[in-house]
mmCIF file with all atom_site columns, C-alpha atoms in Angstrom:
data_model
loop_
_atom_site.group_PDB
_atom_site.id
_atom_site.type_symbol
_atom_site.label_atom_id
_atom_site.label_alt_id
_atom_site.label_comp_id
_atom_site.label_asym_id
_atom_site.label_entity_id
_atom_site.label_seq_id
_atom_site.pdbx_PDB_ins_code
_atom_site.Cartn_x
_atom_site.Cartn_y
_atom_site.Cartn_z
_atom_site.occupancy
_atom_site.B_iso_or_equiv
_atom_site.pdbx_formal_charge
_atom_site.auth_seq_id
_atom_site.auth_comp_id
_atom_site.auth_asym_id
_atom_site.auth_atom_id
_atom_site.pdbx_PDB_model_num
ATOM 1   C CA . GLU A 1 1   ? -4.902  -88.556  56.453 1.00 95.00 ? 1   GLU A CA 1
ATOM 2   C CA . VAL A 1 2   ? -4.145  -87.835  60.394 1.00 96.00 ? 2   VAL A CA 1
ATOM 3   C CA . GLN A 1 3   ? -8.640  -87.229  61.936 1.00 97.00 ? 3   GLN A CA 1
ATOM 4   C CA . LEU A 1 4   ? -8.850  -86.767  65.884 1.00 98.00 ? 4   LEU A CA 1
ATOM 5   C CA . VAL A 1 5   ? -12.533 -86.001  67.118 1.00 98.00 ? 5   VAL A CA 1
ATOM 6   C CA . GLU A 1 6   ? -13.490 -85.296  70.319 1.00 97.00 ? 6   GLU A CA 1
ATOM 7   C CA . THR A 1 7   ? -16.383 -85.688  71.972 1.00 97.00 ? 7   THR A CA 1
ATOM 8   C CA . GLY A 1 8   ? -18.507 -85.825  75.063 1.00 97.00 ? 8   GLY A CA 1
ATOM 9   C CA . GLY A 1 9   ? -18.768 -82.376  76.180 1.00 96.00 ? 9   GLY A CA 1
ATOM 10  C CA . GLY A 1 10  ? -21.996 -80.008  77.679 1.00 96.00 ? 10  GLY A CA 1
ATOM 11  C CA . LEU A 1 11  ? -23.393 -78.415  80.291 1.00 97.00 ? 11  LEU A CA 1
ATOM 12  C CA . ILE A 1 12  ? -22.732 -79.900  83.833 1.00 97.00 ? 12  ILE A CA 1
ATOM 13  C CA . GLN A 1 13  ? -23.723 -78.670  86.640 1.00 97.00 ? 13  GLN A CA 1
ATOM 14  C CA . PRO A 1 14  ? -20.374 -77.730  89.468 1.00 97.00 ? 14  PRO A CA 1
ATOM 15  C CA . GLY A 1 15  ? -18.997 -81.625  91.702 1.00 97.00 ? 15  GLY A CA 1
ATOM 16  C CA . GLY A 1 16  ? -20.315 -83.146  88.079 1.00 97.00 ? 16  GLY A CA 1
ATOM 17  C CA . SER A 1 17  ? -18.698 -85.575  86.468 1.00 97.00 ? 17  SER A CA 1
ATOM 18  C CA . LEU A 1 18  ? -17.931 -86.019  82.220 1.00 98.00 ? 18  LEU A CA 1
ATOM 19  C CA . ARG A 1 19  ? -15.109 -87.949  80.112 1.00 98.00 ? 19  ARG A CA 1
ATOM 20  C CA . LEU A 1 20  ? -14.021 -86.333  76.864 1.00 98.00 ? 20  LEU A CA 1
ATOM 21  C CA . SER A 1 21  ? -12.868 -89.893  73.889 1.00 98.00 ? 21  SER A CA 1
ATOM 22  C CA . CYS A 1 22  ? -11.163 -88.343  71.147 1.00 98.00 ? 22  CYS A CA 1
ATOM 23  C CA . ALA A 1 23  ? -11.122 -90.869  68.585 1.00 98.00 ? 23  ALA A CA 1
ATOM 24  C CA . ALA A 1 24  ? -7.978  -90.837  66.538 1.00 98.00 ? 24  ALA A CA 1
ATOM 25  C CA . SER A 1 25  ? -7.791  -91.700  62.650 1.00 97.00 ? 25  SER A CA 1
ATOM 26  C CA . GLY A 1 26  ? -4.199  -92.309  60.422 1.00 97.00 ? 26  GLY A CA 1
ATOM 27  C CA . PHE A 1 27  ? -2.831  -92.476  63.038 1.00 97.00 ? 27  PHE A CA 1
ATOM 28  C CA . THR A 1 28  ? -1.419  -95.430  66.025 1.00 97.00 ? 28  THR A CA 1
ATOM 29  C CA . VAL A 1 29  ? -2.933  -93.782  69.292 1.00 97.00 ? 29  VAL A CA 1
ATOM 30  C CA . SER A 1 30  ? -0.603  -95.521  71.435 1.00 96.00 ? 30  SER A CA 1
ATOM 31  C CA . SER A 1 31  ? 1.999   -95.606  69.232 1.00 96.00 ? 31  SER A CA 1
ATOM 32  C CA . ASN A 1 32  ? 1.767   -91.489  70.297 1.00 96.00 ? 32  ASN A CA 1
ATOM 33  C CA . TYR A 1 33  ? 2.405   -89.275  73.118 1.00 94.00 ? 33  TYR A CA 1
ATOM 34  C CA . MET A 1 34  ? -1.319  -87.275  73.097 1.00 95.00 ? 34  MET A CA 1
ATOM 35  C CA . SER A 1 35  ? -2.094  -84.518  75.367 1.00 95.00 ? 35  SER A CA 1
ATOM 36  C CA . TRP A 1 36  ? -5.413  -82.877  75.539 1.00 97.00 ? 36  TRP A CA 1
ATOM 37  C CA . VAL A 1 37  ? -5.318  -78.589  76.020 1.00 97.00 ? 37  VAL A CA 1
ATOM 38  C CA . ARG A 1 38  ? -8.462  -76.892  77.058 1.00 98.00 ? 38  ARG A CA 1
ATOM 39  C CA . GLN A 1 39  ? -9.247  -73.385  76.382 1.00 98.00 ? 39  GLN A CA 1
ATOM 40  C CA . ALA A 1 40  ? -11.339 -70.721  78.159 1.00 97.00 ? 40  ALA A CA 1
ATOM 41  C CA . PRO A 1 41  ? -13.890 -69.021  76.774 1.00 96.00 ? 41  PRO A CA 1
ATOM 42  C CA . GLY A 1 42  ? -11.009 -65.861  75.210 1.00 95.00 ? 42  GLY A CA 1
ATOM 43  C CA . LYS A 1 43  ? -8.652  -67.496  77.349 1.00 96.00 ? 43  LYS A CA 1
ATOM 44  C CA . GLY A 1 44  ? -4.817  -68.634  76.279 1.00 96.00 ? 44  GLY A CA 1
ATOM 45  C CA . LEU A 1 45  ? -4.291  -72.791  75.219 1.00 96.00 ? 45  LEU A CA 1
ATOM 46  C CA . GLU A 1 46  ? -3.452  -73.826  79.406 1.00 95.00 ? 46  GLU A CA 1
ATOM 47  C CA . TRP A 1 47  ? -1.809  -77.866  78.713 1.00 93.00 ? 47  TRP A CA 1
ATOM 48  C CA . VAL A 1 48  ? -4.135  -80.591  80.522 1.00 95.00 ? 48  VAL A CA 1
ATOM 49  C CA . SER A 1 49  ? -3.008  -83.787  80.815 1.00 94.00 ? 49  SER A CA 1
ATOM 50  C CA . VAL A 1 50  ? -0.235  -85.449  78.862 1.00 93.00 ? 50  VAL A CA 1
ATOM 51  C CA . ILE A 1 51  ? -0.041  -89.981  77.841 1.00 94.00 ? 51  ILE A CA 1
ATOM 52  C CA . TYR A 1 52  ? 3.253   -91.160  77.023 1.00 92.00 ? 52  TYR A CA 1
ATOM 53  C CA . SER A 1 53  ? 3.503   -94.160  74.598 1.00 93.00 ? 53  SER A CA 1
ATOM 54  C CA . GLY A 1 54  ? 4.897   -96.540  77.428 1.00 93.00 ? 54  GLY A CA 1
ATOM 55  C CA . GLY A 1 55  ? 2.201   -95.621  79.689 1.00 94.00 ? 55  GLY A CA 1
ATOM 56  C CA . SER A 1 56  ? 3.025   -92.522  81.935 1.00 92.00 ? 56  SER A CA 1
ATOM 57  C CA . THR A 1 57  ? 0.780   -89.485  82.339 1.00 93.00 ? 57  THR A CA 1
ATOM 58  C CA . TYR A 1 58  ? 1.471   -86.167  83.946 1.00 91.00 ? 58  TYR A CA 1
ATOM 59  C CA . TYR A 1 59  ? -1.030  -83.361  84.433 1.00 92.00 ? 59  TYR A CA 1
ATOM 60  C CA . ALA A 1 60  ? -1.374  -79.476  85.166 1.00 91.00 ? 60  ALA A CA 1
ATOM 61  C CA . ASP A 1 61  ? -1.529  -77.949  88.287 1.00 90.00 ? 61  ASP A CA 1
ATOM 62  C CA . SER A 1 62  ? -4.952  -77.810  88.516 1.00 93.00 ? 62  SER A CA 1
ATOM 63  C CA . VAL A 1 63  ? -6.976  -80.338  87.527 1.00 95.00 ? 63  VAL A CA 1
ATOM 64  C CA . LYS A 1 64  ? -4.600  -83.472  89.459 1.00 95.00 ? 64  LYS A CA 1
ATOM 65  C CA . GLY A 1 65  ? -6.683  -85.394  92.092 1.00 96.00 ? 65  GLY A CA 1
ATOM 66  C CA . ARG A 1 66  ? -9.227  -84.240  89.414 1.00 98.00 ? 66  ARG A CA 1
ATOM 67  C CA . PHE A 1 67  ? -9.223  -86.066  85.747 1.00 98.00 ? 67  PHE A CA 1
ATOM 68  C CA . THR A 1 68  ? -7.442  -88.996  84.715 1.00 98.00 ? 68  THR A CA 1
ATOM 69  C CA . ILE A 1 69  ? -6.161  -89.215  81.057 1.00 98.00 ? 69  ILE A CA 1
ATOM 70  C CA . SER A 1 70  ? -6.091  -92.686  79.400 1.00 98.00 ? 70  SER A CA 1
ATOM 71  C CA . ARG A 1 71  ? -6.411  -94.503  76.677 1.00 98.00 ? 71  ARG A CA 1
ATOM 72  C CA . ASP A 1 72  ? -8.093  -97.550  74.795 1.00 97.00 ? 72  ASP A CA 1
ATOM 73  C CA . ASN A 1 73  ? -6.076  -99.388  71.657 1.00 96.00 ? 73  ASN A CA 1
ATOM 74  C CA . SER A 1 74  ? -8.016  -101.273 70.587 1.00 97.00 ? 74  SER A CA 1
ATOM 75  C CA . LYS A 1 75  ? -10.949 -98.084  69.494 1.00 97.00 ? 75  LYS A CA 1
ATOM 76  C CA . ASN A 1 76  ? -7.499  -95.794  68.923 1.00 98.00 ? 76  ASN A CA 1
ATOM 77  C CA . THR A 1 77  ? -9.361  -93.317  71.325 1.00 98.00 ? 77  THR A CA 1
ATOM 78  C CA . LEU A 1 78  ? -8.401  -91.445  74.138 1.00 98.00 ? 78  LEU A CA 1
ATOM 79  C CA . TYR A 1 79  ? -10.358 -90.408  76.735 1.00 98.00 ? 79  TYR A CA 1
ATOM 80  C CA . LEU A 1 80  ? -10.453 -87.998  79.856 1.00 98.00 ? 80  LEU A CA 1
ATOM 81  C CA . GLN A 1 81  ? -12.558 -88.143  83.288 1.00 98.00 ? 81  GLN A CA 1
ATOM 82  C CA . MET A 1 82  ? -13.109 -85.111  84.662 1.00 98.00 ? 82  MET A CA 1
ATOM 83  C CA . ASN A 1 83  ? -14.569 -85.418  87.901 1.00 98.00 ? 83  ASN A CA 1
ATOM 84  C CA . SER A 1 84  ? -14.927 -82.998  91.051 1.00 98.00 ? 84  SER A CA 1
ATOM 85  C CA . LEU A 1 85  ? -16.132 -79.852  87.675 1.00 98.00 ? 85  LEU A CA 1
ATOM 86  C CA . ARG A 1 86  ? -15.559 -76.311  88.990 1.00 98.00 ? 86  ARG A CA 1
ATOM 87  C CA . ALA A 1 87  ? -16.197 -73.458  87.061 1.00 97.00 ? 87  ALA A CA 1
ATOM 88  C CA . GLU A 1 88  ? -12.626 -72.774  86.222 1.00 97.00 ? 88  GLU A CA 1
ATOM 89  C CA . ASP A 1 89  ? -13.183 -76.804  84.077 1.00 98.00 ? 89  ASP A CA 1
ATOM 90  C CA . THR A 1 90  ? -15.399 -74.499  82.030 1.00 98.00 ? 90  THR A CA 1
ATOM 91  C CA . ALA A 1 91  ? -13.271 -74.423  78.374 1.00 98.00 ? 91  ALA A CA 1
ATOM 92  C CA . VAL A 1 92  ? -13.170 -76.127  75.162 1.00 98.00 ? 92  VAL A CA 1
ATOM 93  C CA . TYR A 1 93  ? -10.920 -78.724  74.976 1.00 98.00 ? 93  TYR A CA 1
ATOM 94  C CA . TYR A 1 94  ? -8.907  -79.087  72.494 1.00 98.00 ? 94  TYR A CA 1
ATOM 95  C CA . CYS A 1 95  ? -7.056  -83.241  71.967 1.00 98.00 ? 95  CYS A CA 1
ATOM 96  C CA . ALA A 1 96  ? -3.195  -82.662  70.362 1.00 97.00 ? 96  ALA A CA 1
ATOM 97  C CA . ARG A 1 97  ? -1.125  -86.101  69.177 1.00 96.00 ? 97  ARG A CA 1
ATOM 98  C CA . GLN A 1 98  ? 2.601   -85.548  70.137 1.00 93.00 ? 98  GLN A CA 1
ATOM 99  C CA . PRO A 1 99  ? 5.118   -87.864  67.874 1.00 92.00 ? 99  PRO A CA 1
ATOM 100 C CA . VAL A 1 100 ? 7.058   -89.606  70.124 1.00 89.00 ? 100 VAL A CA 1
ATOM 101 C CA . GLY A 1 101 ? 10.111  -87.681  72.004 1.00 84.00 ? 101 GLY A CA 1
ATOM 102 C CA . ALA A 1 102 ? 11.239  -84.886  74.492 1.00 79.00 ? 102 ALA A CA 1
ATOM 103 C CA . THR A 1 103 ? 10.798  -82.503  72.791 1.00 88.00 ? 103 THR A CA 1
ATOM 104 C CA . THR A 1 104 ? 8.542   -83.274  69.902 1.00 91.00 ? 104 THR A CA 1
ATOM 105 C CA . PRO A 1 105 ? 5.638   -80.802  68.624 1.00 94.00 ? 105 PRO A CA 1
ATOM 106 C CA . LEU A 1 106 ? 1.437   -80.544  68.672 1.00 95.00 ? 106 LEU A CA 1
ATOM 107 C CA . ASP A 1 107 ? 1.211   -81.305  65.657 1.00 95.00 ? 107 ASP A CA 1
ATOM 108 C CA . TYR A 1 108 ? -2.569  -82.854  64.669 1.00 97.00 ? 108 TYR A CA 1
ATOM 109 C CA . TRP A 1 109 ? -5.752  -81.146  67.063 1.00 97.00 ? 109 TRP A CA 1
ATOM 110 C CA . GLY A 1 110 ? -9.069  -81.684  66.805 1.00 98.00 ? 110 GLY A CA 1
ATOM 111 C CA . GLN A 1 111 ? -11.283 -79.316  66.314 1.00 97.00 ? 111 GLN A CA 1
ATOM 112 C CA . GLY A 1 112 ? -12.237 -79.821  70.518 1.00 97.00 ? 112 GLY A CA 1
ATOM 113 C CA . THR A 1 113 ? -15.523 -80.027  71.865 1.00 98.00 ? 113 THR A CA 1
ATOM 114 C CA . LEU A 1 114 ? -17.082 -77.916  75.214 1.00 98.00 ? 114 LEU A CA 1
ATOM 115 C CA . VAL A 1 115 ? -17.449 -78.209  78.574 1.00 98.00 ? 115 VAL A CA 1
ATOM 116 C CA . THR A 1 116 ? -19.603 -75.308  80.152 1.00 98.00 ? 116 THR A CA 1
ATOM 117 C CA . VAL A 1 117 ? -20.068 -76.541  83.994 1.00 98.00 ? 117 VAL A CA 1
ATOM 118 C CA . SER A 1 118 ? -22.591 -73.700  86.078 1.00 96.00 ? 118 SER A CA 1
ATOM 119 C CA . SER A 1 119 ? -25.572 -74.830  87.755 1.00 94.00 ? 119 SER A CA 1
ATOM 120 C CA . SER B 2 1   ? 7.181   -73.581  86.627 1.00 78.00 ? 1   SER B CA 1
ATOM 121 C CA . TYR B 2 2   ? 8.927   -72.983  83.519 1.00 87.00 ? 2   TYR B CA 1
ATOM 122 C CA . VAL B 2 3   ? 6.959   -69.282  82.498 1.00 91.00 ? 3   VAL B CA 1
ATOM 123 C CA . LEU B 2 4   ? 7.357   -68.043  78.798 1.00 95.00 ? 4   LEU B CA 1
ATOM 124 C CA . THR B 2 5   ? 6.524   -64.254  78.252 1.00 97.00 ? 5   THR B CA 1
ATOM 125 C CA . GLN B 2 6   ? 4.927   -63.288  74.795 1.00 98.00 ? 6   GLN B CA 1
ATOM 126 C CA . PRO B 2 7   ? 2.508   -59.450  74.357 1.00 97.00 ? 7   PRO B CA 1
ATOM 127 C CA . PRO B 2 8   ? -0.245  -60.041  74.200 1.00 97.00 ? 8   PRO B CA 1
ATOM 128 C CA . SER B 2 9   ? -0.657  -57.643  70.865 1.00 97.00 ? 9   SER B CA 1
ATOM 129 C CA . VAL B 2 10  ? 1.184   -56.872  67.621 1.00 97.00 ? 10  VAL B CA 1
ATOM 130 C CA . SER B 2 11  ? -0.615  -54.906  64.453 1.00 97.00 ? 11  SER B CA 1
ATOM 131 C CA . VAL B 2 12  ? 0.939   -54.307  61.262 1.00 97.00 ? 12  VAL B CA 1
ATOM 132 C CA . ALA B 2 13  ? 0.270   -53.787  57.794 1.00 97.00 ? 13  ALA B CA 1
ATOM 133 C CA . PRO B 2 14  ? -0.298  -55.905  55.405 1.00 97.00 ? 14  PRO B CA 1
ATOM 134 C CA . GLY B 2 15  ? 2.233   -56.712  53.264 1.00 97.00 ? 15  GLY B CA 1
ATOM 135 C CA . LYS B 2 16  ? 5.313   -55.426  55.935 1.00 97.00 ? 16  LYS B CA 1
ATOM 136 C CA . THR B 2 17  ? 6.912   -57.672  58.402 1.00 97.00 ? 17  THR B CA 1
ATOM 137 C CA . ALA B 2 18  ? 5.728   -59.057  62.292 1.00 98.00 ? 18  ALA B CA 1
ATOM 138 C CA . ARG B 2 19  ? 7.210   -60.151  64.443 1.00 98.00 ? 19  ARG B CA 1
ATOM 139 C CA . ILE B 2 20  ? 5.988   -62.024  67.395 1.00 98.00 ? 20  ILE B CA 1
ATOM 140 C CA . THR B 2 21  ? 8.491   -62.568  70.427 1.00 98.00 ? 21  THR B CA 1
ATOM 141 C CA . CYS B 2 22  ? 8.052   -64.928  73.251 1.00 98.00 ? 22  CYS B CA 1
ATOM 142 C CA . GLY B 2 23  ? 10.593  -64.501  76.316 1.00 97.00 ? 23  GLY B CA 1
ATOM 143 C CA . GLY B 2 24  ? 12.452  -67.229  79.039 1.00 95.00 ? 24  GLY B CA 1
ATOM 144 C CA . ASN B 2 25  ? 14.897  -67.887  80.965 1.00 93.00 ? 25  ASN B CA 1
ATOM 145 C CA . ASN B 2 26  ? 17.764  -68.652  78.530 1.00 94.00 ? 26  ASN B CA 1
ATOM 146 C CA . ILE B 2 27  ? 15.120  -70.473  75.889 1.00 95.00 ? 27  ILE B CA 1
ATOM 147 C CA . GLY B 2 28  ? 18.458  -70.458  73.467 1.00 96.00 ? 28  GLY B CA 1
ATOM 148 C CA . SER B 2 29  ? 18.402  -73.958  75.029 1.00 93.00 ? 29  SER B CA 1
ATOM 149 C CA . LYS B 2 30  ? 15.245  -75.201  74.395 1.00 93.00 ? 30  LYS B CA 1
ATOM 150 C CA . SER B 2 31  ? 13.631  -76.408  71.087 1.00 94.00 ? 31  SER B CA 1
ATOM 151 C CA . VAL B 2 32  ? 10.637  -74.095  71.050 1.00 97.00 ? 32  VAL B CA 1
ATOM 152 C CA . HIS B 2 33  ? 6.577   -74.525  68.613 1.00 97.00 ? 33  HIS B CA 1
ATOM 153 C CA . TRP B 2 34  ? 4.853   -71.508  67.672 1.00 98.00 ? 34  TRP B CA 1
ATOM 154 C CA . TYR B 2 35  ? 1.238   -72.457  66.749 1.00 98.00 ? 35  TYR B CA 1
ATOM 155 C CA . GLN B 2 36  ? -1.367  -70.108  64.166 1.00 98.00 ? 36  GLN B CA 1
ATOM 156 C CA . GLN B 2 37  ? -5.074  -69.478  66.043 1.00 98.00 ? 37  GLN B CA 1
ATOM 157 C CA . LYS B 2 38  ? -8.312  -68.426  63.548 1.00 97.00 ? 38  LYS B CA 1
ATOM 158 C CA . PRO B 2 39  ? -11.017 -67.512  65.947 1.00 94.00 ? 39  PRO B CA 1
ATOM 159 C CA . GLY B 2 40  ? -13.773 -70.737  65.908 1.00 94.00 ? 40  GLY B CA 1
ATOM 160 C CA . GLN B 2 41  ? -11.090 -72.833  65.124 1.00 97.00 ? 41  GLN B CA 1
ATOM 161 C CA . ALA B 2 42  ? -8.420  -75.057  66.410 1.00 97.00 ? 42  ALA B CA 1
ATOM 162 C CA . PRO B 2 43  ? -4.974  -73.971  66.020 1.00 97.00 ? 43  PRO B CA 1
ATOM 163 C CA . VAL B 2 44  ? -2.783  -75.247  63.617 1.00 98.00 ? 44  VAL B CA 1
ATOM 164 C CA . LEU B 2 45  ? 1.617   -76.223  63.961 1.00 97.00 ? 45  LEU B CA 1
ATOM 165 C CA . VAL B 2 46  ? 2.894   -73.594  61.935 1.00 98.00 ? 46  VAL B CA 1
ATOM 166 C CA . ILE B 2 47  ? 6.570   -73.230  63.419 1.00 98.00 ? 47  ILE B CA 1
ATOM 167 C CA . TYR B 2 48  ? 8.381   -76.197  64.999 1.00 97.00 ? 48  TYR B CA 1
ATOM 168 C CA . TYR B 2 49  ? 11.858  -76.504  66.438 1.00 97.00 ? 49  TYR B CA 1
ATOM 169 C CA . ASP B 2 50  ? 12.377  -73.358  66.329 1.00 97.00 ? 50  ASP B CA 1
ATOM 170 C CA . SER B 2 51  ? 12.760  -72.582  62.711 1.00 98.00 ? 51  SER B CA 1
ATOM 171 C CA . ASP B 2 52  ? 11.839  -75.583  60.714 1.00 97.00 ? 52  ASP B CA 1
ATOM 172 C CA . ARG B 2 53  ? 7.477   -75.387  58.883 1.00 98.00 ? 53  ARG B CA 1
ATOM 173 C CA . PRO B 2 54  ? 5.275   -78.124  58.420 1.00 96.00 ? 54  PRO B CA 1
ATOM 174 C CA . SER B 2 55  ? 4.222   -78.735  55.002 1.00 95.00 ? 55  SER B CA 1
ATOM 175 C CA . GLY B 2 56  ? 1.434   -76.868  53.485 1.00 95.00 ? 56  GLY B CA 1
ATOM 176 C CA . ILE B 2 57  ? 3.580   -73.910  56.172 1.00 97.00 ? 57  ILE B CA 1
ATOM 177 C CA . PRO B 2 58  ? 4.049   -70.329  53.017 1.00 96.00 ? 58  PRO B CA 1
ATOM 178 C CA . GLU B 2 59  ? 7.834   -69.230  53.372 1.00 97.00 ? 59  GLU B CA 1
ATOM 179 C CA . ARG B 2 60  ? 7.219   -65.806  54.989 1.00 97.00 ? 60  ARG B CA 1
ATOM 180 C CA . PHE B 2 61  ? 6.897   -67.955  57.925 1.00 98.00 ? 61  PHE B CA 1
ATOM 181 C CA . SER B 2 62  ? 10.132  -68.421  59.915 1.00 98.00 ? 62  SER B CA 1
ATOM 182 C CA . GLY B 2 63  ? 11.872  -67.760  62.983 1.00 98.00 ? 63  GLY B CA 1
ATOM 183 C CA . SER B 2 64  ? 14.833  -67.627  65.621 1.00 98.00 ? 64  SER B CA 1
ATOM 184 C CA . ASN B 2 65  ? 15.116  -68.611  69.420 1.00 98.00 ? 65  ASN B CA 1
ATOM 185 C CA . SER B 2 66  ? 18.743  -67.444  71.090 1.00 97.00 ? 66  SER B CA 1
ATOM 186 C CA . GLY B 2 67  ? 19.435  -65.793  73.965 1.00 97.00 ? 67  GLY B CA 1
ATOM 187 C CA . ASN B 2 68  ? 15.749  -65.667  76.206 1.00 97.00 ? 68  ASN B CA 1
ATOM 188 C CA . THR B 2 69  ? 14.447  -64.646  72.979 1.00 98.00 ? 69  THR B CA 1
ATOM 189 C CA . ALA B 2 70  ? 11.728  -66.505  70.406 1.00 98.00 ? 70  ALA B CA 1
ATOM 190 C CA . THR B 2 71  ? 11.417  -65.115  67.217 1.00 98.00 ? 71  THR B CA 1
ATOM 191 C CA . LEU B 2 72  ? 8.825   -65.687  64.893 1.00 98.00 ? 72  LEU B CA 1
ATOM 192 C CA . THR B 2 73  ? 8.916   -63.459  61.962 1.00 98.00 ? 73  THR B CA 1
ATOM 193 C CA . ILE B 2 74  ? 5.925   -63.358  59.115 1.00 98.00 ? 74  ILE B CA 1
ATOM 194 C CA . SER B 2 75  ? 6.748   -60.993  56.198 1.00 97.00 ? 75  SER B CA 1
ATOM 195 C CA . ARG B 2 76  ? 5.259   -60.262  53.289 1.00 97.00 ? 76  ARG B CA 1
ATOM 196 C CA . VAL B 2 77  ? 2.150   -59.641  56.475 1.00 97.00 ? 77  VAL B CA 1
ATOM 197 C CA . GLU B 2 78  ? -1.822  -60.926  54.347 1.00 97.00 ? 78  GLU B CA 1
ATOM 198 C CA . ALA B 2 79  ? -5.017  -60.545  56.236 1.00 96.00 ? 79  ALA B CA 1
ATOM 199 C CA . GLY B 2 80  ? -5.026  -63.974  55.876 1.00 96.00 ? 80  GLY B CA 1
ATOM 200 C CA . ASP B 2 81  ? -2.226  -64.247  58.458 1.00 97.00 ? 81  ASP B CA 1
ATOM 201 C CA . GLU B 2 82  ? -5.118  -61.782  61.229 1.00 97.00 ? 82  GLU B CA 1
ATOM 202 C CA . ALA B 2 83  ? -4.427  -65.231  64.024 1.00 97.00 ? 83  ALA B CA 1
ATOM 203 C CA . ASP B 2 84  ? -3.347  -65.442  68.138 1.00 98.00 ? 84  ASP B CA 1
ATOM 204 C CA . TYR B 2 85  ? -0.593  -66.956  68.117 1.00 98.00 ? 85  TYR B CA 1
ATOM 205 C CA . TYR B 2 86  ? 1.514   -69.323  70.963 1.00 98.00 ? 86  TYR B CA 1
ATOM 206 C CA . CYS B 2 87  ? 4.874   -69.912  71.692 1.00 98.00 ? 87  CYS B CA 1
ATOM 207 C CA . GLN B 2 88  ? 5.228   -73.709  73.689 1.00 96.00 ? 88  GLN B CA 1
ATOM 208 C CA . VAL B 2 89  ? 7.850   -75.438  74.815 1.00 94.00 ? 89  VAL B CA 1
ATOM 209 C CA . TRP B 2 90  ? 9.235   -78.667  77.090 1.00 88.00 ? 90  TRP B CA 1
ATOM 210 C CA . ASP B 2 91  ? 10.343  -78.112  80.695 1.00 77.00 ? 91  ASP B CA 1
ATOM 211 C CA . SER B 2 92  ? 12.119  -81.676  80.784 1.00 69.00 ? 92  SER B CA 1
ATOM 212 C CA . SER B 2 93  ? 12.512  -80.262  84.246 1.00 68.00 ? 93  SER B CA 1
ATOM 213 C CA . SER B 2 94  ? 9.448   -80.157  86.136 1.00 68.00 ? 94  SER B CA 1
ATOM 214 C CA . ASP B 2 95  ? 6.492   -82.452  86.502 1.00 67.00 ? 95  ASP B CA 1
ATOM 215 C CA . HIS B 2 96  ? 4.836   -80.503  84.048 1.00 62.00 ? 96  HIS B CA 1
ATOM 216 C CA . PRO B 2 97  ? 6.568   -80.268  80.874 1.00 70.00 ? 97  PRO B CA 1
ATOM 217 C CA . ARG B 2 98  ? 4.024   -78.700  78.493 1.00 78.00 ? 98  ARG B CA 1
ATOM 218 C CA . VAL B 2 99  ? 4.218   -75.067  78.400 1.00 88.00 ? 99  VAL B CA 1
ATOM 219 C CA . PHE B 2 100 ? 2.273   -71.872  76.542 1.00 94.00 ? 100 PHE B CA 1
ATOM 220 C CA . GLY B 2 101 ? 3.270   -68.969  75.685 1.00 96.00 ? 101 GLY B CA 1
ATOM 221 C CA . GLY B 2 102 ? -0.457  -65.952  76.725 1.00 96.00 ? 102 GLY B CA 1
ATOM 222 C CA . GLY B 2 103 ? -0.844  -65.500  73.065 1.00 97.00 ? 103 GLY B CA 1
ATOM 223 C CA . THR B 2 104 ? 0.125   -62.960  70.821 1.00 98.00 ? 104 THR B CA 1
ATOM 224 C CA . LYS B 2 105 ? -3.046  -61.500  68.732 1.00 98.00 ? 105 LYS B CA 1
ATOM 225 C CA . LEU B 2 106 ? -1.357  -60.814  65.361 1.00 97.00 ? 106 LEU B CA 1
ATOM 226 C CA . THR B 2 107 ? -3.612  -57.341  63.941 1.00 97.00 ? 107 THR B CA 1
ATOM 227 C CA . VAL B 2 108 ? -3.188  -56.353  60.336 1.00 96.00 ? 108 VAL B CA 1
ATOM 228 C CA . LEU B 2 109 ? -4.519  -53.155  59.904 1.00 94.00 ? 109 LEU B CA 1
#
């Protein structure tokens, strides 16, 4: 059974850093594309970042230069390192699996972890 | 970057048919995926590649895509279908290839 479990969210002051983790089971993270998607309170879904099976990474303009996506193949875990956090980064962060392919869907999602950026 | 436009809300009576649209420039040339999100829950894939249904999704959910509009159709709507629905495409011409529509709140009257 495919499962994704995000951890690492919490309350952080503006300018601070946080690392989110997404532990996967039932499939191999490195054999898939993996994305982070966030949702600000009361708002829609916003794609944040993706790491391809080959290791290439892409970011939304809103987080480029501040966030870094990575994975640990030995732990089958996806990460999102978030630096220089701003109030507008406050959101529930979801990790999601995308089978390899240019147009495949996000077929499994984690339950999300809440990040609150506030002083 | 590519923009997807959805109506903010759609209302339908139980047993009727709901249609949620997703507009984009020549979206018919792209593969569209649809997600359902109920309050407090993670999104769930309900339609992929325009019109395919994942296992476990009722046949009442269907999709189409042509021209500048993709449509999610829910037949014989039930109270449990009340949720937010998001369309999504991959914009291969962009460095930010994953695009979501703004979402549509489906209300069952």
